[in-house]
Structures are given as C-alpha cells and as structure tokens.
Amino acid sequence: MTHILEVDRVGKRFGGLQALTNITFNLEEGEILGLIGPNGAGKTTLFNTINGVYSPEEGTILFRGKNVVGHKPYEMAKMGMSRTHQIVRPLKDLTVRENIMAGACFGHENHNLLAAGRIADEMMGFAGIKAKPDQLAGSLNVAQKKRLEMARALAAHPKLLLLDEVLAGLTPSEIDGMIKTILDIRKQGVTIIMIEHVMKAIMNVSDHLLVLDYGQKIAEGQPEEVVHNERVVEAYLGDPNMARRLMEEA
Amino acid sequence: MNKIASFHPGLWLALAVVAAIGIWPIPAQDAALREVSFTVLIAIVMATSLNVLMGYTGYVSFGHVVFYGLGGYVGMYLLNDYHAPLPLAILAGGAAAGLLAFLLGKAILKLRGAYFALVTIGVNEAMRTFISNFEPFGASTGIALQFSVYGAYGGAKQALWVVYYTIVGLALFGVLASYLIRHSKFGLGLMTIREDEDAAEVMGIVTPNTKTLAFVASAILPGMVGVLFFFKNGNVEPGDAFRLGVSIETLVMIMLGGQGTVMGPILGALGYQRLRGFLLTSPIFKNAQLVVAGILLLLIVLFIPAGAVGWLRQRFAWLRKVLA
Amino acid sequence: MNPGGILTSLMDGLLIGVVYGIAAMGLTLIWGVMRVINLAHGAIISLGMFGVYLIFTNFGIHPYLALLLVALAGLLFGMLIYYITIARVINAPYLSTLLATFAINMIFIGLGTAVFTTTPRDAGFSLGNVSLGPVTLQGTRLVAALVTLLVTGGLYFFLYRTRPGKFVRAVANNRAAAELMGIPSARILALSFGIGTMLAAIAGGLIATFFSFNILSGDIYQQKSFIIGVLGGLGNPVGALLGGLILGALEGLLPLVMPNTWVPVIEFVLFIVILLVRPSGLLGGKSE
C-alpha cells in the first residue's frame, strides 16, 4: 500500500496559541479516515494546514510523495486535493451548474468549459442535487448546499477529498443519503478524510479514526479500539457510559 | 454557456445597441450628432472595461481613469515628439496602460474591499502629481499637438471622423471581449473570485495571476481610448487625464445599468451620458447638473443596487438569455 | 537655509499638520466605528469653511464663536445624513456606502458651486504674528492648533470617560456584541457619524481663518485625511493627530530640499506603500 498523505510532526501556532502540536499520521490510498475530537480541538485547523490555507511552522507534509509545506491552496487543488467547508461556501450568484463547473475547471484536471459542463451534469445526479441546473446556488436549502459543496469538490476528480462536517445540520434521512454518497465516492478510489460529530456515521464509514484534543493527537486506530481508549473517553467523551452507548449505536 | 455554437442573443443585442449608437451620425455626416455618440461610446468603453474588474471580479477601482490618462499621455507623446502614426500611438497607449496594470496588479490586488478602493485613489493621485512634474510629458502644462499633425489625416475635420470610426470599432470590440470573457473559463474563474475569493483558491484558481490578468484586460482599452480622446482634443493636461471624477462617473454608469452583466454598462453609459447631456443643456438644470446626478446616484444605491439590468434579470428570469 | 528658517518651516508645518489631524480624525472615527469611507468628508470641510466665513463676514460674529456654531451644525447635519442615507446601506457591500457618500459629496459640491461659485474667498481675519526667538508664527494658525488640541482632548474625554463615548467604542469594537449588551447601536452609529462630520466642519472652519478657499478646497483636505488615516492607522483617532503632525512636518521640510510640486508625489507614494505594507497603518495597533 502506498501513502497518499504523510503528516510528520506538524505544528501550527497563532501568536501565543499552539493550535496543533506534533501531529503525525499516514493515510493509505483508498481509505476513509475519520477525524474526531471536541470543539476547538484543531480539526479544521489541521485541514487548513493540509490544504495550504495555513503554513505550519514545524514538520513536513508529503502529498503524493511531494513535500507540500508552504504550498498555496490552489497548488494543492492542482495536485489533486479537494475539500468542503464546515460552513458551506456556495458561489451564490452563480448557477448550480456553474458552481460545479468551476470545481471541474480549476481542479487538477483543468477541464475546459465543455468538459466541465458534462462533468457538472454527471455530478448533479451523483451527488443527488435536486435542483434545476440554472437555479442560483444562493437559493438552495442547507442540505442541497452541502451536496452542492460536495459535488463541486468531486468535480475536480480529486485524489484526496477533505470533508468538513458534511453531515452537520442534516436530518437523519438526509444523513443516510449522504453516507451512501460518501461510500460511493470511496468506491471510485478517492481517499477521504472526514471531520464529523455524528458518531454513528463516522463509526460506520471510517476505516481509521484519529482523535485530536487541544491540538494533539491522543489516539489513532480502528474505530472500536479508539472509542474504548481511556484517553479518548476521558478527553473527548467525558463520560464512560457515552462510549458504551456509542458502541451500541454503531 | 451551454453550447459553444448556439445562438447568443445577449451578444447580438449588445452589439446591435452599440452599432446603432455608432452608425447614427454617419449617414448624415452630422458633426453635432457625432459628438454626442462619441461621448457615449467612450463611456461605453470605459464602463465595459471597468466592469471586467468590478462586475466580474468584484474589485471596485476608483482609479480606472489612470489607464485612460496614461495611455493618452503616451500616445500624445509619440504623436507629438516622434510624429508616430495614429494607429501606432493607439496601440502604444493600450500597451502602456496594460503594462502599468501588470506592474501594479500583483501588489495592489492583494488588498481587498475598501482598502483596494482606497489604494486606487492613491494610485490615481500619485500618477497625476507625478505627471505634473514629469518634464518629457510637459509637466503641469501637458502636451499640445501642433496643428500640422492632423494634416496626415486629411486635415482636422477629416481627422475627427477617423477618430470617430476608430472609437466605434473599439467599442464594438470592447463589448465583444466583455461577452467572450464572461462566457469563458477565465470569466468563470473571475466570477468565482467575486463570489468567494478564499473558496476560489481552495478550488484551484491561481488567484493572484487571474486577478492580475483581469486588471490588465480592463486597462488596455481605456489606454487606447485615451489616445483617441486627447488626439481629438489637441492637448492633454494632468488635470484632464487623471480626473478622479471620471473614474467615479464610470462606476456610476455600471451601477446604473447593472454590474456583472454585458448589457448593463452599455445601457448605464448611454443613460448617464444622455442624462448629463440633457442637464448640461437644459436652462433649469445647467447649474444643478452635479446635484441631479448625485441625487440619481443616491437613489440607485439606496433603492436598486443591482442596477437596471440586474433588476430586470432578477424580476424576469426569461430575460437572462437576452440581457447577458 | 539658516536654522531659524528651517525651524519656522517646521513649526508652520506642524501647526497646519495638527489641523489636518483633526480633519483626518473625523474620517478615521467614522471608518473605525462603522467601516465606512466617507467620500463626503471633503464637501463637509468646504461647508465648514463657508460656515465660519459667512457668519463672520455677514454678521460680524467672531470667527471662533462662529466655529462653535459650525461645530454644532456639523454634528446635527452629520446625524441627519446618517439617518437619511448611510443607515440604509450600512450592512450592504462597501461599494454602496462609498457611492452613497460620494453621491452626497456631488450634491453638496453641486449646490455649493451653484450658490457660491468657485471664486476664492478670504475671511480677511488676522491675529497678528507671534515671535519666539528666530521663529515667527501666524497668530491664527497658533490658535487653530490650540483649538485642535482642545477638541482632541475633548474627544478623548468623551470616548473614555462618558457613557455614550464608551458605547461608541463598544460599537466600534464589535457591533453585534454591543447590540446584545443592549447598546442602541443605531443611535450610536448616528452619533459617531455626527461627530465625524463635526470634526470635518471644525477643520474647515479653522482653515478658513488663515487660508483662502473655495467650495472645491475641501477635496484637498479629504485626500490629506486619507493619507493621514493610513499613516496613523484607519480607525485610530490619536494616530490621526500624530499622522497629521508627520504630514505637516513633511510639508514644512520637504520644500526646502525639492520643488514644491514634488511634495504631493511623495505623499501619495507614501500612502500607497503604507497601504500595501501595513494596511493597519504605520502607527496602528491591530493588523487587518
């Protein structure tokens, strides 16, 4: 197995605040890594550091075998990394179709408009967007915006997809639909890291879990192992009964 | 955007409006009508080109006139000091403006929002005060063409028509370019930046280069038009070339018609210049021209910020195909 | 150039710089509190000039007393402008507020030009000269600088020692949070715009006591206010005073080493460079 992403002793500071400390993990091609931890643990910061929004002060990040520390987000996108945002960022005054086309045009496959249009039509179905292609993205509801955000990221045909809380705010039936879509994406050979608070979903979907707390990695491994890990129970779940409940749910 | 080869009503309508304005004075060879159309066409070029930066990319510049002024100066300098032919002077004016935009672009387009607007005011004033001191360009007195220069174009009277036909061509070209940009991959990148610049970067848009390219694209035509205007005018001075008010009037035209659309700046330019012409010649409003324009602008900003075309497009979805 | 001459130039520059500072203070206060770049600032400065001039020449009221009336009128006028226009676009994209304030500028300048024409006016007011050793200073300028310092002190007392002043700072800091605390943000924004306008009117009124002017003159001071604003940090009133002093000193000293006409070139290049390198201002604390 080859590693698509190798994060080695990465540290990120904001002024006096140490947001990430000594984060190390590897990601194998084709797997789904679940990233969990309490609010403020540094999960989104880790995403921002991986995809070049922030540059880490310490450590190295290898993406597809290349050190990418100091790369800009657009360079990461061109290398095959896509992401969604915790708070969706639709291009409001553009149509749904144009939103997805933009993902295809400027991602690492650099499609022209014609090809991007075809990909957009395909992605609308794949991501389950039930809106007219020429509807303005700003007029969609939250669930549809989340799907649009995902479709836009997928339209780039990424090698690695970073999903930041795509399930948050969805109804249970919407969550089931979204999980199916995520598993479909993985079937296409896309590697995924997902930040998620919906435990049932992440336990089912992830091959591995990585737990952050106060910017540090406190556990990593199979989902069942991780939720029984004492530090995780203590730091993240706070309450041992919670862990048992989670396992039952899963 | 769907089919490259399909019929583009938005483009044809826009070109038809500009062509109609352009052809209007030609059959009768009416000099007074020509002057009216000339003013409107210049405004169309200025508004259409600024719209690439403001409407498509979302960067509001108060310094658009810098390109017009610099282009005008470079062209006049070549015409006067080197007796360059007019076409060469026009190209040189456009090139100088484009070069300035290229050099400035990466530095000032880092600034967002109001800070960008502020720095463009600074650029305009720095340029004006610098040219006022720059001896090769005649410092504060500027450059006045010798009358003999017009001889090459069949005398001053004929030269005015040559200038006019050129501006008609440039306006048509500008509108065509605006349409093509809006419906290109480059244009999609610009509009993505306008909607959310950080998301655009994450999606893979090389924002510094894309923005700079938009800035250069918006600068070239004003540079060329500047040469034509001052050639026709016979002289150029710092105060006329770098008048902040011209930049702002151009913004007003775009707001009036609707930013981010192809048709908006055309209708805005036409509407604004006709209104201004009416106010200037009307005995009642002659002295209150600025007041009326100000009130009009205030009303647009307060009540229809999307502009006329934007408002129509929001109200009537079917118009989106026609009003590109 | 003898040392006395240099000193006189420097003092002249500093005295006028303080007055620039108060004009800039109005601009920067409005920016700091509501993130609006007030393009009507220059027009208000012009109206302040005409206010003092007209009251003095028509009614023979002492210019400094006239200044008091002008200041009060400026405050009320600013609040009126806020309620009629700015309040409607305060949450719209920044282009709306830029163009709204510019429209107000057009209306004032248009009306002013129609009523007053652009003929230069001169109040013809003098307080004689004051000599300190080798340095000779115009009395009116000295008083203008003193008035400015007084007004600045007053502004500080208001912002830091009074309840509405603390509300202004709270709204500047975080409008949403201030509203949650029960601060009437709409009224505070109007008050801030009024104070900003008042400061512009005072600056104009002071300038009218020693320079000739016309309706378009305010524009020059508006541009200087921009330069000072970025020098001192937009949103920082003390910075505005310091920025004004720096600009004044430059204007006093630079003409000794280069032709006068190059001074604005230097000023605007400085403006651009500071915006690019440190948009929070040379003296500004928090970075953007």
mmCIF file of C-alpha atoms in Angstrom, chain A residues 4-233:
data_model
loop_
_atom_site.group_PDB
_atom_site.id
_atom_site.type_symbol
_atom_site.label_atom_id
_atom_site.label_comp_id
_atom_site.label_asym_id
_atom_site.label_seq_id
_atom_site.Cartn_x
_atom_site.Cartn_y
_atom_site.Cartn_z
ATOM 1 C CA ILE A 4 -1.111 9.299 -0.346
ATOM 2 C CA LEU A 5 -0.544 11.638 2.591
ATOM 3 C CA GLU A 6 2.197 11.605 5.225
ATOM 4 C CA VAL A 7 1.913 14.143 8.002
ATOM 5 C CA ASP A 8 5.053 14.244 10.108
ATOM 6 C CA ARG A 9 5.385 16.112 13.413
ATOM 7 C CA VAL A 10 3.371 19.078 12.200
ATOM 8 C CA GLY A 11 2.944 22.083 14.476
ATOM 9 C CA LYS A 12 0.945 25.265 13.890
ATOM 10 C CA ARG A 13 0.895 28.376 16.092
ATOM 11 C CA PHE A 14 -1.245 31.509 16.036
ATOM 12 C CA GLY A 15 0.630 34.092 18.028
ATOM 13 C CA GLY A 16 0.806 32.601 21.502
ATOM 14 C CA LEU A 17 -1.713 29.869 20.811
ATOM 15 C CA GLN A 18 -0.364 26.452 19.873
ATOM 16 C CA ALA A 19 -3.171 25.190 17.641
ATOM 17 C CA LEU A 20 -1.511 21.957 16.521
ATOM 18 C CA THR A 21 1.315 20.105 18.243
ATOM 19 C CA ASN A 22 3.406 17.324 16.817
ATOM 20 C CA ILE A 23 0.735 15.754 14.633
ATOM 21 C CA THR A 24 1.877 12.613 12.835
ATOM 22 C CA PHE A 25 -0.174 10.208 10.759
ATOM 23 C CA ASN A 26 -0.187 8.428 7.435
ATOM 24 C CA LEU A 27 -3.059 7.910 5.091
ATOM 25 C CA GLU A 28 -3.277 4.999 2.700
ATOM 26 C CA GLU A 29 -4.716 5.356 -0.716
ATOM 27 C CA GLY A 30 -8.393 4.486 -0.873
ATOM 28 C CA GLU A 31 -9.137 4.599 2.850
ATOM 29 C CA ILE A 32 -11.521 6.765 4.804
ATOM 30 C CA LEU A 33 -10.011 8.423 7.853
ATOM 31 C CA GLY A 34 -12.386 9.837 10.426
ATOM 32 C CA LEU A 35 -11.100 12.880 12.303
ATOM 33 C CA ILE A 36 -12.857 13.473 15.611
ATOM 34 C CA GLY A 37 -12.354 15.499 18.746
ATOM 35 C CA PRO A 38 -14.130 18.061 20.875
ATOM 36 C CA ASN A 39 -14.890 21.537 19.548
ATOM 37 C CA GLY A 40 -11.750 23.611 19.293
ATOM 38 C CA ALA A 41 -9.502 20.545 19.184
ATOM 39 C CA GLY A 42 -7.897 21.749 15.950
ATOM 40 C CA LYS A 43 -9.646 19.562 13.383
ATOM 41 C CA THR A 44 -10.444 22.312 10.899
ATOM 42 C CA THR A 45 -7.040 23.862 11.561
ATOM 43 C CA LEU A 46 -5.490 20.543 10.561
ATOM 44 C CA PHE A 47 -7.497 20.627 7.318
ATOM 45 C CA ASN A 48 -6.390 24.178 6.664
ATOM 46 C CA THR A 49 -2.796 23.180 7.287
ATOM 47 C CA ILE A 50 -3.007 20.161 4.996
ATOM 48 C CA ASN A 51 -4.567 22.066 2.116
ATOM 49 C CA GLY A 52 -2.304 25.085 2.305
ATOM 50 C CA VAL A 53 -4.584 27.730 3.815
ATOM 51 C CA TYR A 54 -2.120 27.840 6.714
ATOM 52 C CA SER A 55 1.559 27.059 6.541
ATOM 53 C CA PRO A 56 2.816 25.002 9.518
ATOM 54 C CA GLU A 57 5.825 26.254 11.472
ATOM 55 C CA GLU A 58 7.050 22.741 12.184
ATOM 56 C CA GLY A 59 7.054 19.383 10.478
ATOM 57 C CA THR A 60 6.514 18.176 6.946
ATOM 58 C CA ILE A 61 3.517 17.160 4.915
ATOM 59 C CA LEU A 62 4.033 14.826 1.965
ATOM 60 C CA PHE A 63 1.172 14.670 -0.512
ATOM 61 C CA ARG A 64 1.548 12.085 -3.249
ATOM 62 C CA GLY A 65 5.226 11.844 -2.352
ATOM 63 C CA LYS A 66 5.971 15.566 -2.518
ATOM 64 C CA ASN A 67 6.667 17.934 0.371
ATOM 65 C CA VAL A 68 3.882 20.496 0.186
ATOM 66 C CA VAL A 69 4.661 22.721 3.167
ATOM 67 C CA GLY A 70 4.349 26.333 2.016
ATOM 68 C CA HIS A 71 2.182 25.452 -0.955
ATOM 69 C CA LYS A 72 -0.837 27.636 -1.648
ATOM 70 C CA PRO A 73 -4.353 26.154 -1.584
ATOM 71 C CA TYR A 74 -4.568 26.435 -5.374
ATOM 72 C CA GLU A 75 -1.367 24.446 -5.763
ATOM 73 C CA MET A 76 -2.816 21.737 -3.543
ATOM 74 C CA ALA A 77 -6.001 21.718 -5.607
ATOM 75 C CA LYS A 78 -3.965 21.335 -8.783
ATOM 76 C CA MET A 79 -2.145 18.370 -7.203
ATOM 77 C CA GLY A 80 -5.437 16.612 -6.597
ATOM 78 C CA MET A 81 -6.747 17.716 -3.217
ATOM 79 C CA SER A 82 -10.322 18.955 -2.819
ATOM 80 C CA ARG A 83 -12.264 19.974 0.232
ATOM 81 C CA THR A 84 -15.587 21.109 1.541
ATOM 82 C CA HIS A 85 -16.033 23.744 4.218
ATOM 83 C CA GLN A 86 -17.699 23.372 7.583
ATOM 84 C CA ILE A 87 -19.847 26.390 6.778
ATOM 85 C CA VAL A 88 -20.816 25.876 3.157
ATOM 86 C CA ARG A 89 -19.458 28.411 0.685
ATOM 87 C CA PRO A 90 -21.659 28.312 -2.389
ATOM 88 C CA LEU A 91 -20.946 30.841 -5.147
ATOM 89 C CA LYS A 92 -24.316 32.438 -4.514
ATOM 90 C CA ASP A 93 -24.857 34.468 -7.659
ATOM 91 C CA LEU A 94 -23.723 31.676 -9.967
ATOM 92 C CA THR A 95 -25.969 28.835 -11.021
ATOM 93 C CA VAL A 96 -25.754 25.361 -9.526
ATOM 94 C CA ARG A 97 -24.230 24.115 -12.751
ATOM 95 C CA GLU A 98 -21.651 26.904 -12.869
ATOM 96 C CA ASN A 99 -20.667 26.141 -9.277
ATOM 97 C CA ILE A 100 -19.828 22.552 -10.140
ATOM 98 C CA MET A 101 -18.198 23.540 -13.416
ATOM 99 C CA ALA A 102 -15.860 25.852 -11.506
ATOM 100 C CA GLY A 103 -14.765 22.847 -9.469
ATOM 101 C CA ALA A 104 -14.016 20.855 -12.608
ATOM 102 C CA CYS A 105 -12.329 23.716 -14.471
ATOM 103 C CA PHE A 106 -9.753 24.697 -11.891
ATOM 104 C CA GLY A 107 -9.032 21.460 -10.069
ATOM 105 C CA HIS A 108 -6.154 19.217 -11.018
ATOM 106 C CA GLU A 109 -7.649 18.013 -14.290
ATOM 107 C CA ASN A 110 -8.027 21.555 -15.634
ATOM 108 C CA HIS A 111 -11.014 20.880 -17.852
ATOM 109 C CA ASN A 112 -12.303 23.286 -20.458
ATOM 110 C CA LEU A 113 -15.852 24.606 -20.149
ATOM 111 C CA LEU A 114 -17.358 21.990 -22.427
ATOM 112 C CA ALA A 115 -15.919 19.055 -20.495
ATOM 113 C CA ALA A 116 -16.667 20.794 -17.211
ATOM 114 C CA GLY A 117 -20.302 21.117 -18.267
ATOM 115 C CA ARG A 118 -20.511 17.376 -18.884
ATOM 116 C CA ILE A 119 -18.901 16.634 -15.513
ATOM 117 C CA ALA A 120 -21.315 19.042 -13.834
ATOM 118 C CA ASP A 121 -24.335 17.286 -15.319
ATOM 119 C CA GLU A 122 -22.930 13.954 -14.159
ATOM 120 C CA MET A 123 -22.132 15.238 -10.660
ATOM 121 C CA MET A 124 -25.592 16.676 -10.149
ATOM 122 C CA GLY A 125 -27.004 13.181 -10.391
ATOM 123 C CA PHE A 126 -24.202 11.521 -8.459
ATOM 124 C CA ALA A 127 -24.370 13.921 -5.538
ATOM 125 C CA GLY A 128 -28.150 13.813 -5.560
ATOM 126 C CA ILE A 129 -28.779 17.505 -6.150
ATOM 127 C CA LYS A 130 -32.468 18.008 -6.720
ATOM 128 C CA ALA A 131 -32.387 21.486 -8.204
ATOM 129 C CA LYS A 132 -32.525 22.920 -11.664
ATOM 130 C CA PRO A 133 -29.033 23.348 -13.139
ATOM 131 C CA ASP A 134 -29.671 27.030 -13.827
ATOM 132 C CA GLN A 135 -31.026 27.812 -10.382
ATOM 133 C CA LEU A 136 -28.866 30.257 -8.414
ATOM 134 C CA ALA A 137 -26.815 28.471 -5.765
ATOM 135 C CA GLY A 138 -27.789 31.034 -3.152
ATOM 136 C CA SER A 139 -31.409 29.890 -3.351
ATOM 137 C CA LEU A 140 -30.755 26.274 -2.277
ATOM 138 C CA ASN A 141 -31.586 24.923 1.188
ATOM 139 C CA VAL A 142 -28.835 23.796 3.568
ATOM 140 C CA ALA A 143 -28.926 20.114 2.664
ATOM 141 C CA GLN A 144 -28.779 20.913 -1.037
ATOM 142 C CA LYS A 145 -25.974 23.406 -0.460
ATOM 143 C CA LYS A 146 -23.982 20.690 1.315
ATOM 144 C CA ARG A 147 -24.477 18.374 -1.625
ATOM 145 C CA LEU A 148 -23.505 21.164 -3.991
ATOM 146 C CA GLU A 149 -20.340 21.804 -1.998
ATOM 147 C CA MET A 150 -19.510 18.109 -2.251
ATOM 148 C CA ALA A 151 -20.324 17.937 -5.958
ATOM 149 C CA ARG A 152 -18.072 20.930 -6.591
ATOM 150 C CA ALA A 153 -15.195 19.286 -4.729
ATOM 151 C CA LEU A 154 -15.751 15.987 -6.549
ATOM 152 C CA ALA A 155 -15.975 17.607 -9.952
ATOM 153 C CA ALA A 156 -12.238 18.197 -9.753
ATOM 154 C CA HIS A 157 -11.809 14.403 -9.655
ATOM 155 C CA PRO A 158 -9.579 14.645 -6.589
ATOM 156 C CA LYS A 159 -7.201 12.009 -5.284
ATOM 157 C CA LEU A 160 -7.830 13.134 -1.724
ATOM 158 C CA LEU A 161 -11.065 14.642 -0.500
ATOM 159 C CA LEU A 162 -11.321 16.539 2.792
ATOM 160 C CA LEU A 163 -14.883 16.612 4.104
ATOM 161 C CA ASP A 164 -15.521 19.057 6.935
ATOM 162 C CA GLU A 165 -18.743 18.159 8.758
ATOM 163 C CA VAL A 166 -20.847 17.407 5.715
ATOM 164 C CA LEU A 167 -23.462 15.724 7.914
ATOM 165 C CA ALA A 168 -23.929 18.512 10.444
ATOM 166 C CA GLY A 169 -27.370 20.057 10.353
ATOM 167 C CA LEU A 170 -28.928 17.313 8.223
ATOM 168 C CA THR A 171 -31.982 15.261 9.166
ATOM 169 C CA PRO A 172 -31.483 11.513 9.837
ATOM 170 C CA SER A 173 -32.789 10.549 6.411
ATOM 171 C CA GLU A 174 -30.587 13.152 4.750
ATOM 172 C CA ILE A 175 -27.638 11.739 6.717
ATOM 173 C CA ASP A 176 -28.317 8.239 5.410
ATOM 174 C CA GLY A 177 -28.395 9.557 1.868
ATOM 175 C CA MET A 178 -25.165 11.460 2.341
ATOM 176 C CA ILE A 179 -23.401 8.419 3.839
ATOM 177 C CA LYS A 180 -24.363 6.405 0.793
ATOM 178 C CA THR A 181 -22.888 9.103 -1.407
ATOM 179 C CA ILE A 182 -19.651 9.105 0.606
ATOM 180 C CA LEU A 183 -19.301 5.348 0.260
ATOM 181 C CA ASP A 184 -19.939 5.684 -3.475
ATOM 182 C CA ILE A 185 -17.138 8.229 -3.691
ATOM 183 C CA ARG A 186 -14.773 5.849 -1.965
ATOM 184 C CA LYS A 187 -15.730 3.110 -4.405
ATOM 185 C CA GLN A 188 -14.376 5.332 -7.150
ATOM 186 C CA GLY A 189 -10.972 5.146 -5.480
ATOM 187 C CA VAL A 190 -10.965 8.550 -3.808
ATOM 188 C CA THR A 191 -9.203 8.759 -0.454
ATOM 189 C CA ILE A 192 -11.197 10.661 2.159
ATOM 190 C CA ILE A 193 -10.546 12.392 5.453
ATOM 191 C CA MET A 194 -13.733 13.434 7.188
ATOM 192 C CA ILE A 195 -14.342 15.568 10.228
ATOM 193 C CA GLU A 196 -17.599 14.548 11.812
ATOM 194 C CA HIS A 197 -19.574 14.830 15.011
ATOM 195 C CA VAL A 198 -22.279 12.366 14.051
ATOM 196 C CA MET A 199 -20.670 9.370 15.760
ATOM 197 C CA LYS A 200 -22.870 6.686 14.341
ATOM 198 C CA ALA A 201 -21.972 7.749 10.844
ATOM 199 C CA ILE A 202 -18.282 8.067 11.390
ATOM 200 C CA MET A 203 -18.058 4.712 13.161
ATOM 201 C CA ASN A 204 -19.742 3.037 10.226
ATOM 202 C CA VAL A 205 -17.904 4.734 7.443
ATOM 203 C CA SER A 206 -14.312 5.156 8.653
ATOM 204 C CA ASP A 207 -11.550 2.607 8.223
ATOM 205 C CA HIS A 208 -9.497 4.503 10.798
ATOM 206 C CA LEU A 209 -10.135 7.132 13.389
ATOM 207 C CA LEU A 210 -7.804 9.856 14.542
ATOM 208 C CA VAL A 211 -8.665 11.765 17.688
ATOM 209 C CA LEU A 212 -7.465 15.296 18.399
ATOM 210 C CA ASP A 213 -7.665 17.144 21.677
ATOM 211 C CA TYR A 214 -6.109 20.542 22.389
ATOM 212 C CA GLY A 215 -4.246 20.321 19.100
ATOM 213 C CA GLN A 216 -2.635 16.981 19.902
ATOM 214 C CA LYS A 217 -3.213 13.506 18.581
ATOM 215 C CA ILE A 218 -4.454 11.466 21.527
ATOM 216 C CA ALA A 219 -5.452 8.274 19.760
ATOM 217 C CA GLU A 220 -5.470 6.576 16.397
ATOM 218 C CA GLY A 221 -6.656 3.189 15.198
ATOM 219 C CA GLN A 222 -9.671 1.058 14.392
ATOM 220 C CA PRO A 223 -12.931 2.722 15.381
ATOM 221 C CA GLU A 224 -13.757 0.079 18.029
ATOM 222 C CA GLU A 225 -10.325 0.365 19.641
ATOM 223 C CA VAL A 226 -10.392 4.100 19.665
ATOM 224 C CA VAL A 227 -13.710 4.531 21.393
ATOM 225 C CA HIS A 228 -12.524 2.207 24.161
ATOM 226 C CA ASN A 229 -9.263 4.065 24.568
ATOM 227 C CA GLU A 230 -9.257 5.618 28.019
ATOM 228 C CA ARG A 231 -7.761 8.940 26.998
ATOM 229 C CA VAL A 232 -10.383 9.355 24.338
ATOM 230 C CA VAL A 233 -13.167 8.510 26.697
#
